[in-house]
Coordinates of C-alpha atoms in Angstrom, one line a residue:
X221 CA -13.3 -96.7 14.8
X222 CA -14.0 -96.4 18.2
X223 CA -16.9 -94.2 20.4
X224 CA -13.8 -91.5 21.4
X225 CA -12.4 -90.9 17.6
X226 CA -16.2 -90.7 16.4
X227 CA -16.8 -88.5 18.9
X228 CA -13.4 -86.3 17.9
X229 CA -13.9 -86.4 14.3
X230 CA -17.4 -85.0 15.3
X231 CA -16.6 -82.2 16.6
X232 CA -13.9 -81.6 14.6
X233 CA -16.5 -81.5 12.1
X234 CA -18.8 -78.9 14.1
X235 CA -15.9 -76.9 15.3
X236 CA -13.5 -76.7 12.6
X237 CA -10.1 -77.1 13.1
X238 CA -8.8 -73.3 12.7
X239 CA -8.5 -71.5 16.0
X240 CA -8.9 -67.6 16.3
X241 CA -5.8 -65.8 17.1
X242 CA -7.9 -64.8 20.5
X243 CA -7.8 -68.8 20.9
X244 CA -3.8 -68.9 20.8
X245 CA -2.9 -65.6 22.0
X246 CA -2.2 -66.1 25.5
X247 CA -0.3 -69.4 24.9
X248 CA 3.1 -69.7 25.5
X249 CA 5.7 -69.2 22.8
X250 CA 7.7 -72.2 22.7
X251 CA 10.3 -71.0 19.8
X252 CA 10.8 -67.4 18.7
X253 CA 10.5 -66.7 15.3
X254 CA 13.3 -64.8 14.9
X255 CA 15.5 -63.7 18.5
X256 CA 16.3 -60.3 19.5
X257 CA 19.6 -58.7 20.7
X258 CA 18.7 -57.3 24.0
X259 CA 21.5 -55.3 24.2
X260 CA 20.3 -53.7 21.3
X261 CA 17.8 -50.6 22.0
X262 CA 17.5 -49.9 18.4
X263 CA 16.7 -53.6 18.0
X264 CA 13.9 -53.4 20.5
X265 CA 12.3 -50.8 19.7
X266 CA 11.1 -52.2 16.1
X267 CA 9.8 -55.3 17.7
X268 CA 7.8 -53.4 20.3
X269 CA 6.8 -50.7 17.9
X270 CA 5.4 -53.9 15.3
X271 CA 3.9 -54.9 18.5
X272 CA 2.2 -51.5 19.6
X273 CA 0.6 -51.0 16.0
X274 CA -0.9 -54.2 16.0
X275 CA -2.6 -53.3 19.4
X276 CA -3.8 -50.0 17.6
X277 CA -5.8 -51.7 15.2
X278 CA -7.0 -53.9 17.3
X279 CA -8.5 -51.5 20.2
X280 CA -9.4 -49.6 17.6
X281 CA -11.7 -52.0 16.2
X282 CA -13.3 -52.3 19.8
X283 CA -11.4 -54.9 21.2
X284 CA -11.1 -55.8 24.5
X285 CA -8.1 -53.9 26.7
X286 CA -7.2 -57.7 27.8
X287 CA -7.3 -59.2 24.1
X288 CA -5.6 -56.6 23.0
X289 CA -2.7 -56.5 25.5
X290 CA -2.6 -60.3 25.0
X291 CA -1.8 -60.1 21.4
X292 CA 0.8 -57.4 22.2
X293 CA 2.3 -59.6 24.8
X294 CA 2.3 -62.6 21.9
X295 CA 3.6 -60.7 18.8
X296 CA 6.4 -59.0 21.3
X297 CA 7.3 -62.7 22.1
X298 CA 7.2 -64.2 19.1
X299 CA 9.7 -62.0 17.7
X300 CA 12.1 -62.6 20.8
X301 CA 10.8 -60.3 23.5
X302 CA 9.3 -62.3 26.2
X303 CA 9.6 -60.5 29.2
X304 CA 7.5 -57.7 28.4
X305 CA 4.4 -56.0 30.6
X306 CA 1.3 -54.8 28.9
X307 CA -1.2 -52.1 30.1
X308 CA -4.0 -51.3 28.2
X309 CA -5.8 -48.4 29.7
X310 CA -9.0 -46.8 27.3
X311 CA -6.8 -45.7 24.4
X312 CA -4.0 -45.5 25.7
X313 CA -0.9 -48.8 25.5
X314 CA 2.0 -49.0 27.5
X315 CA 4.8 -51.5 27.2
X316 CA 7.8 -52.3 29.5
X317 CA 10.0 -54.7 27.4
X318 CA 12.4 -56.0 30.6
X319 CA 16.3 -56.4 28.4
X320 CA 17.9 -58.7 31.3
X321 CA 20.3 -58.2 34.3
X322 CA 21.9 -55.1 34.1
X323 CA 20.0 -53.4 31.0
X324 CA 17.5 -51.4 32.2
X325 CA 14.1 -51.8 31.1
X326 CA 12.5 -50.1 27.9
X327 CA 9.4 -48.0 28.0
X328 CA 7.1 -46.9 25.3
X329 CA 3.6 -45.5 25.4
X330 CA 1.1 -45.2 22.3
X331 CA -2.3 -43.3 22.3
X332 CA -4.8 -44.7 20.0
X333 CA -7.0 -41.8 18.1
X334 CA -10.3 -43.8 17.0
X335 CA -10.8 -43.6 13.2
X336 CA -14.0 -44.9 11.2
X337 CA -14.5 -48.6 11.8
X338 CA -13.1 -51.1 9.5
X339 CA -13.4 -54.9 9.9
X340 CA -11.4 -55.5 6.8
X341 CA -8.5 -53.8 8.5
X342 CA -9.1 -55.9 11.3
X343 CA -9.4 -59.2 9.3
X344 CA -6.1 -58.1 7.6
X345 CA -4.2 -57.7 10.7
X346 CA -5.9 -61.1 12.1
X347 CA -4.3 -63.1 9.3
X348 CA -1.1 -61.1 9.9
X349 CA -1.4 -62.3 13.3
X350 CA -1.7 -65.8 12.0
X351 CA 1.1 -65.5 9.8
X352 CA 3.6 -64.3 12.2
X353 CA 2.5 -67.0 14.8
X354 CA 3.1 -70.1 12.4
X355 CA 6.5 -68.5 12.0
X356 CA 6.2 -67.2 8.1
X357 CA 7.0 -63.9 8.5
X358 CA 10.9 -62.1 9.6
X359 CA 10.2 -58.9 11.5
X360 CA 10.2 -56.6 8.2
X361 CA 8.1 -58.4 6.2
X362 CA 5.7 -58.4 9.3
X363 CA 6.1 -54.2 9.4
X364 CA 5.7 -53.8 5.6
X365 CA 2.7 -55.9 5.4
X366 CA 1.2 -53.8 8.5
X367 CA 2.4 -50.6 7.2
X368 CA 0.7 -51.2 3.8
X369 CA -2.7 -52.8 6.0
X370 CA -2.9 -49.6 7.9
X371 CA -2.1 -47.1 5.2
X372 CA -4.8 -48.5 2.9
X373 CA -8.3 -46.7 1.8
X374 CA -11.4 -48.7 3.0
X375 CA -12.3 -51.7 0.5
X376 CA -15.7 -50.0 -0.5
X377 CA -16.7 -46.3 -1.0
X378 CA -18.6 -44.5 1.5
X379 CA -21.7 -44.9 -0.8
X380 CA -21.7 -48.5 -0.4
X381 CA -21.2 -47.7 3.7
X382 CA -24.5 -45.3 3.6
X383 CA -26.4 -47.4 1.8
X384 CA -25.6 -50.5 4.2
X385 CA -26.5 -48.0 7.6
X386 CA -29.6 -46.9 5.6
X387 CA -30.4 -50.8 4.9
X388 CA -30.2 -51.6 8.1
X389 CA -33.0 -48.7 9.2
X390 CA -34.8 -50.2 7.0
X391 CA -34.3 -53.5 7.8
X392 CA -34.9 -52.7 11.8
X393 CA -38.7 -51.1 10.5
X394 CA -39.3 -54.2 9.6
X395 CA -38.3 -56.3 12.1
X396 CA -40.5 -54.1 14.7
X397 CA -43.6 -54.7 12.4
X398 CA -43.2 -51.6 10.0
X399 CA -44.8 -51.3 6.4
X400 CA -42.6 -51.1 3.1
X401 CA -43.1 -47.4 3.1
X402 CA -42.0 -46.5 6.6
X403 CA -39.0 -49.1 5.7
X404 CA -38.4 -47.2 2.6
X405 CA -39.0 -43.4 5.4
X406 CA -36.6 -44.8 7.5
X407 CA -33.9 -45.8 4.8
X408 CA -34.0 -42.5 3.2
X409 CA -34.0 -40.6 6.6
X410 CA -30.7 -42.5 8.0
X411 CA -28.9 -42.0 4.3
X412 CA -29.7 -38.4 5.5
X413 CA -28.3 -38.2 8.6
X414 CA -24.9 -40.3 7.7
X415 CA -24.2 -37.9 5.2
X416 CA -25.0 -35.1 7.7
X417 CA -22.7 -36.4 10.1
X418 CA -19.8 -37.1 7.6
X419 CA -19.9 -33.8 6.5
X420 CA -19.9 -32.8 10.3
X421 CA -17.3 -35.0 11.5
X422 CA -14.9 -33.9 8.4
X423 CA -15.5 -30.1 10.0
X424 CA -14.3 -31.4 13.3
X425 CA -17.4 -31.2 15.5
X426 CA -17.1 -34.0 18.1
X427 CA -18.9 -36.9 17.9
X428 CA -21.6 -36.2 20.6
X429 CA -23.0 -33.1 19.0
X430 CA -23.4 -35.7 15.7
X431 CA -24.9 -38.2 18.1
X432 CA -27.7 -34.8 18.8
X433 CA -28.3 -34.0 15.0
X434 CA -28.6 -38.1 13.9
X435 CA -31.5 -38.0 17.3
X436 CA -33.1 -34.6 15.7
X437 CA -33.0 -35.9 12.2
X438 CA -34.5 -39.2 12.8
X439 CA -37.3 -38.1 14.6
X440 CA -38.6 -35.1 12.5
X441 CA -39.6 -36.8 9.4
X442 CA -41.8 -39.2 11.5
X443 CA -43.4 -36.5 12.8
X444 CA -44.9 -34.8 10.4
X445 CA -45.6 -38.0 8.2
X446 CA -48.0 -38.7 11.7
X447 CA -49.0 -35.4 10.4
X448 CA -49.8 -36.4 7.4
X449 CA -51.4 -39.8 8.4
X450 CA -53.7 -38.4 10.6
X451 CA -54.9 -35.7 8.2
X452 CA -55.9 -38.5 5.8
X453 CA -57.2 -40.6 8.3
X454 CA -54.1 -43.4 7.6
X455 CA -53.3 -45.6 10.6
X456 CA -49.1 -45.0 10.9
X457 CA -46.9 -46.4 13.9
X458 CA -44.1 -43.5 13.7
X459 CA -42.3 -44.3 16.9
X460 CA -41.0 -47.6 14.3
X461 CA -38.9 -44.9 12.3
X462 CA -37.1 -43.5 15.4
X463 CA -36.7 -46.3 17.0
X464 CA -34.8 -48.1 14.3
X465 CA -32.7 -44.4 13.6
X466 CA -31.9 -44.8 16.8
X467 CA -30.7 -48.6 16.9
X468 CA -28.5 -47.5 13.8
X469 CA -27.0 -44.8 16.1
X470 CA -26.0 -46.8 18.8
X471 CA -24.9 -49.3 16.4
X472 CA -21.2 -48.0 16.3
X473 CA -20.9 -47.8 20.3
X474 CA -18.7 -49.9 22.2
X475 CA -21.2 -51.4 24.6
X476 CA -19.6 -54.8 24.1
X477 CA -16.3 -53.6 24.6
X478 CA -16.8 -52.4 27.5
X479 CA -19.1 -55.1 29.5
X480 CA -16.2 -57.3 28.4
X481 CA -13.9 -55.4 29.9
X482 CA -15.5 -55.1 33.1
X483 CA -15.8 -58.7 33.1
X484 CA -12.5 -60.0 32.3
X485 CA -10.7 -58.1 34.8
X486 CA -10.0 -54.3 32.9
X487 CA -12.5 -51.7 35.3
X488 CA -10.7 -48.7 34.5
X489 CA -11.0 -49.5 30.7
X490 CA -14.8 -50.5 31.5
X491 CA -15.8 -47.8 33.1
X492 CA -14.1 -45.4 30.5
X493 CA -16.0 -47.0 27.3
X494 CA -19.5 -47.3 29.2
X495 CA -19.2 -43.5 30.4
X496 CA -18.3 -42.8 26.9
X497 CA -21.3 -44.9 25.7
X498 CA -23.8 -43.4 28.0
X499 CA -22.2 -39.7 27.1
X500 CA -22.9 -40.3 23.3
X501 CA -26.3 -42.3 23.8
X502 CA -27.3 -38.6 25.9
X503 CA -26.6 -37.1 23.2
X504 CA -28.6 -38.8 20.6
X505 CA -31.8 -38.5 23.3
X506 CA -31.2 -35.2 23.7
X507 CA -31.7 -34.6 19.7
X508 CA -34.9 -36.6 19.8
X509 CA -35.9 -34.7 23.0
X510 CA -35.3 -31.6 21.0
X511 CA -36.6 -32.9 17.5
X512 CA -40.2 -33.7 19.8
X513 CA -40.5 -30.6 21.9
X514 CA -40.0 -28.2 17.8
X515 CA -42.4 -30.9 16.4
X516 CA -44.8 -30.2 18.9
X517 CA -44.5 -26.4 18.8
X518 CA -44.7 -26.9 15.1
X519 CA -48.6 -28.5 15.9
X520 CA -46.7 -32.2 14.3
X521 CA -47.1 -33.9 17.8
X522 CA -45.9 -37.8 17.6
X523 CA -48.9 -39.7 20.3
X524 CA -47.6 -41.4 23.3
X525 CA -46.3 -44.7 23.6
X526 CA -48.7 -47.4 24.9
X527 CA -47.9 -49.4 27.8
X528 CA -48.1 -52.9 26.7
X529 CA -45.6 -54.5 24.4
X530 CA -45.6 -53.7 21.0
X531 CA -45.6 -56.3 18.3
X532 CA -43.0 -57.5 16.5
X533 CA -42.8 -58.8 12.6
X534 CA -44.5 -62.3 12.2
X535 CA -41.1 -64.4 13.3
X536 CA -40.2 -65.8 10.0
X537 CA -39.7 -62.2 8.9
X538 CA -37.9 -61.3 12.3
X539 CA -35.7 -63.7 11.1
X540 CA -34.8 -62.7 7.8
X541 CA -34.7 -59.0 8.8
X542 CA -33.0 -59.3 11.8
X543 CA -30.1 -61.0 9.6
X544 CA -30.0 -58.6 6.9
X545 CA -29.9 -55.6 9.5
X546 CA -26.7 -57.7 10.9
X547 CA -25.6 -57.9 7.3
X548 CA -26.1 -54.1 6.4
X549 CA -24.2 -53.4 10.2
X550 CA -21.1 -55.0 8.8
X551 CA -21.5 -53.6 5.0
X552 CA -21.5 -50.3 6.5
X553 CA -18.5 -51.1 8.6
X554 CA -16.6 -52.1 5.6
X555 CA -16.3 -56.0 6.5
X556 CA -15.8 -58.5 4.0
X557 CA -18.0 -60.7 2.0
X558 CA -17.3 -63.5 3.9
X559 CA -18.0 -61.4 7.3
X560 CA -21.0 -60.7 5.3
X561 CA -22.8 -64.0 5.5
X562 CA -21.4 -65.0 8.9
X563 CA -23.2 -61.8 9.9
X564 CA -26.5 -62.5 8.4
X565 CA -26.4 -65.8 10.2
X566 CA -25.2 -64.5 13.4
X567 CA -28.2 -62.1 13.4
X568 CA -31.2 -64.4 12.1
X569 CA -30.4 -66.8 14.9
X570 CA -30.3 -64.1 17.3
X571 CA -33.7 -62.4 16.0
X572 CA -35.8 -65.5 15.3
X573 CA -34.5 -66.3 19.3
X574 CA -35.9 -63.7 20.6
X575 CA -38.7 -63.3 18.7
X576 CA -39.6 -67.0 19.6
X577 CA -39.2 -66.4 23.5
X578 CA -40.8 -62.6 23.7
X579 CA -43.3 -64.6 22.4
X580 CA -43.0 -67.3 25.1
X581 CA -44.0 -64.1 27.5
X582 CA -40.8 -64.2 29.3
X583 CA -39.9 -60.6 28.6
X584 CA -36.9 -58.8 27.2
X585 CA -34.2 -59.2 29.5
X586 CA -34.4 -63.2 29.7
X587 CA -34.8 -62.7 25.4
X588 CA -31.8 -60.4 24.8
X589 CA -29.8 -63.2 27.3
X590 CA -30.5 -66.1 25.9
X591 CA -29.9 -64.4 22.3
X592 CA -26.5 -62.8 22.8
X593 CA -25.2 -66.1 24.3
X594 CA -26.1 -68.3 21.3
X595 CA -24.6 -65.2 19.5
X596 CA -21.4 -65.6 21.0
X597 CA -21.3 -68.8 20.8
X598 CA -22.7 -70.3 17.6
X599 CA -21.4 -66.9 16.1
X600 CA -18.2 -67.5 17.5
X601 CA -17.6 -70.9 15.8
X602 CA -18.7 -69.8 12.5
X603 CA -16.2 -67.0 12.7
X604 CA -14.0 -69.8 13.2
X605 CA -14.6 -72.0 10.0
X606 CA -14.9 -68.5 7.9
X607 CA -11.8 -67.5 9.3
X608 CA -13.1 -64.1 10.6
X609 CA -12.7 -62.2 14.2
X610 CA -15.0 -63.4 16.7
X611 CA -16.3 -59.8 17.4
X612 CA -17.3 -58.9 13.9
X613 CA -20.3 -61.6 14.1
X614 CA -20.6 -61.4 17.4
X615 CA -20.7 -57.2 17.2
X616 CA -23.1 -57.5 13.9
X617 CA -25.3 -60.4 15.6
X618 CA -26.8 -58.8 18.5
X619 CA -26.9 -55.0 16.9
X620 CA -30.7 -54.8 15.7
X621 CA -31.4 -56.6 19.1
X622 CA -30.1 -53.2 20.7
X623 CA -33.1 -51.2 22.9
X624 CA -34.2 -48.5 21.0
X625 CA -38.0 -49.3 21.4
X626 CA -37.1 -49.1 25.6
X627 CA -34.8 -45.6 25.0
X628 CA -37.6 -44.0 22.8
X629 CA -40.5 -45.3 25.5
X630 CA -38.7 -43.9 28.3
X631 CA -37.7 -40.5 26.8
X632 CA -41.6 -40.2 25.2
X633 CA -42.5 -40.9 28.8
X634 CA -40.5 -37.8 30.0
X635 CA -42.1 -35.5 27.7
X636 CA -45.2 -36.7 28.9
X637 CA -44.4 -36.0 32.8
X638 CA -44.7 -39.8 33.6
X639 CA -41.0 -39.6 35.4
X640 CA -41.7 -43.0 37.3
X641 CA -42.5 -45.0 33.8
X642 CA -39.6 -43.0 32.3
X643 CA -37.2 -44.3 34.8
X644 CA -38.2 -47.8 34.6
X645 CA -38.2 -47.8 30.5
X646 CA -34.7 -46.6 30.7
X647 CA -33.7 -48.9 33.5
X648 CA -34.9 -52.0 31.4
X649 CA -33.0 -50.3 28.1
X650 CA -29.5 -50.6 30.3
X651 CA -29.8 -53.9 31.5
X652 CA -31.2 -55.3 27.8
X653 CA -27.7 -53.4 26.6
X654 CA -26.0 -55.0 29.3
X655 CA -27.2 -58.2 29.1
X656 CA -26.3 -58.9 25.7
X657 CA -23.1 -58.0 25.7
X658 CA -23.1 -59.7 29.1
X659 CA -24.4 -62.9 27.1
X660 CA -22.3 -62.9 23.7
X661 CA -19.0 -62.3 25.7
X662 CA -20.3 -65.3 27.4
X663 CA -21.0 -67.1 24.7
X664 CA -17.9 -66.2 22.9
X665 CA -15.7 -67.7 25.9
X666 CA -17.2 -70.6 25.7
X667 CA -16.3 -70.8 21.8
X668 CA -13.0 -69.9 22.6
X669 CA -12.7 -72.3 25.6
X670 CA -13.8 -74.9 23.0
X671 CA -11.3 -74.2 20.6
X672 CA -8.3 -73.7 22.0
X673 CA -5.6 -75.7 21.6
X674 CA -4.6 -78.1 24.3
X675 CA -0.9 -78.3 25.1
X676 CA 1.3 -80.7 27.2
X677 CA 1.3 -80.2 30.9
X678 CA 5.0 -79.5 31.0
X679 CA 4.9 -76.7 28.9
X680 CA 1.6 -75.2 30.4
X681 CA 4.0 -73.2 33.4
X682 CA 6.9 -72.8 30.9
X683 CA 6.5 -69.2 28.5
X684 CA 9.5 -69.3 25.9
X685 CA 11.8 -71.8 25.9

């Protein structure tokens, strides 16, 4: 065996040999899998209607707007539409399927209405997407089995999904240093404020006034066990039970979505999904701002934050907690078992990172990028050999890394009048949030650039045959 096929069969080895459908998506698609009748309206309306839905599910799951219209594009091909332009624009997907000379073209338009999170839909519709690219699936079959993905219940009960938010408050107390007993404060507090919000979000209130009562509900019980504390002269750190409430809150945002976006070439998506992000993330400061000024009135004051950093967990136990809070993440957003463990991985290897170089002194920023691109990548490749979408490890991996501790500074710093510190606090909590999605969709394209298959020159310029 020579240096070159020991060097393949290495990395086939370390890589796998299963691309991602993200891998193959923008390929070209050599065959079709079953041809269309242009001519035939009816006829391609079903294959752009199999192809809209899949794009549902996908931006749904907080996608990317150029994934997403890529895997449109693909399944629309596949099933003998190849001249068709995508435009994914926030939630909304528009198609132009182009019939030929003399037909004019067909338009459709599809607004996506966000529903709970579920990565086991999403894993569904990936191997769907596998199936229908290796040609195994007739255009029915392909609806059906959509149809029935779609139209099922989640794969656990919403018990299991509070108990794996409240696990990963817990989890996040005890990555920032926290005792058992705030751990056990701050799982109790965010099985609270779940249920809270479920009951909320089933009377319709929207989702930023939730975002208020999860800030208000997280920060009163630390409060007035300061209270407590101080009247039986116990030394308690409560800023460690808001901060990880909040974490937990801004778990489900779309921060990675839409740095992604922005930096793949989708603005107007980008700058929808961060707006919306910075929208809810108001509203879950304004809660605590709220929850702090009552406190106070109530004679519960929480002391002000200190200046220098504050310590972590000893790093063996960042790791281990920083992987079960990625595991708990993806519990509570109904992934799958095998999800489960790429997530725990995903997030140790992110946590014991930047746990090793905060310690290094090379501050946050320089942590949370070096982090999120190992994340991407090392997460994306073991999404690979588990068979799993990239952005479920990479999501879970870098979502106890998020900066709660800079959110809750900055805001405490408000309430104390210290506007310049404030500013600076909440400065360095966008560009952390920035930064690692910056550095796991970095680290995810270099997965992807890894993995993808390598075709012929002459068919590189040619789409369908």
């Amino acid at each position: 065996m020579t240096l070159r096929d020991r060097v393949a069969a290495a990395r086939r080895r370390i890589l796998g040999d299963r691309p991602s459908t993200a891998d193959t998506a923008g390929l070209p698609v050599i065959v079709p899998a079953q041809p269309v009748d242009l001519s035939d309206e009816r006829a391609v309306t079903e294959v752009v209607e199999l192809a809209m839905n899949v794009g549902e599910v996908l931006l749904d799951s907080g996608t990317g707007a150029i994934d997403t219209s890529k895997q449109i594009a693909f399944v629309a091909a596949t099933y003998g539409l190849p001249d068709c332009a995508v435009d994914v624009t926030y939630n909304a997907i528009h198609v132009s399927a182009r019939r030929g000379p003399g037909l004019p073209p067909t338009n459709y338009m599809r607004t996506v209405k966000y529903r709970s999170l579920d990565y086991t839909r999403l894993e569904q519709v990936d191997t769907l997407l596998r199936q229908i690219g290796r040609g195994h699936l007739g255009l029915k079959p392909a609806r059906a089995a959509l149809d029935h993905i779609v139209a099922a219940d989640h794969p656990y009960s919403r018990k299991v999904a509070l108990s794996g938010w409240a696990l990963m408050a817990a989890a996040v107390t005890l990555m920032l240093g926290g005792s058992p007993t705030l751990a056990v404060v701050s799982f109790i507090t965010t099985a609270a404020i779940y249920g809270t919000n479920v009951a909320l979000g089933k009377l319709g209130l929207p989702y930023f006034f939730q975002q208020v009562m999860g800030g208000f509900m997280a920060t009163v019980p630390a409060a007035f066990i300061y209270k407590l504390a101080i009247e039986h002269s116990a030394v308690v750190a409560p800023y460690r039970i808001i901060v990880s409430g909040i974490i937990v809150l801004m778990a489900g945002l779309s921060l990675v979505g839409s740095v992604q976006d922005a930096i793949t070439g989708a603005p107007v998506t980008a700058a929808g999904r961060f707006i919306e992000v910075m929208v809810y993330t108001a509203g879950l400061v304004g809660g605590v701002g709220i929850a702090l000024r009552l406190t106070s009135a109530l004679g519960a004051s929480l002391p002000p934050m200190q200046q220098e950093v504050l310590p972590y967990a000893p790093l063996p136990i960042m790791v281990l907690t920083g992987g079960l809070a990625s595991a708990a993440f993806a519990l509570a957003s109904y992934a799958s078992p095998k999800a489960l463990t790429t997530s725990f991985a995903s997030g140790a290897v992110g946590a014991g990172l930047v746990g090793s170089i905060l310690n290094a002194g090379l501050g946050p920023i320089v942590a949370s990028a070096v982090a999120a691109t190992v994340v991407g990548l090392a997460g994306g490749l073991l999404a690979r050999r588990a068979v799993v979408p990239p952005i479920i490890v990479a999501v879970a991996g870098i979502t106890p890394l998020v900066p709660g501790l800079a959110v809750y500074r900055g805001l405490s710093e408000i309430m104390a009048g210290q506007t310049l510190a404030a500013i600076s606090n909440l400065f360095t909590a966008v560009m952390v949030g920035c930064t690692l999605a910056a550095g796991v969709t970095l680290g995810e394209w270099v997965a992807r650039t890894m993995r993808r298959p390598r075709l012929p020159r002459r068919l590189l310029g040619s789409r369908v045959a």
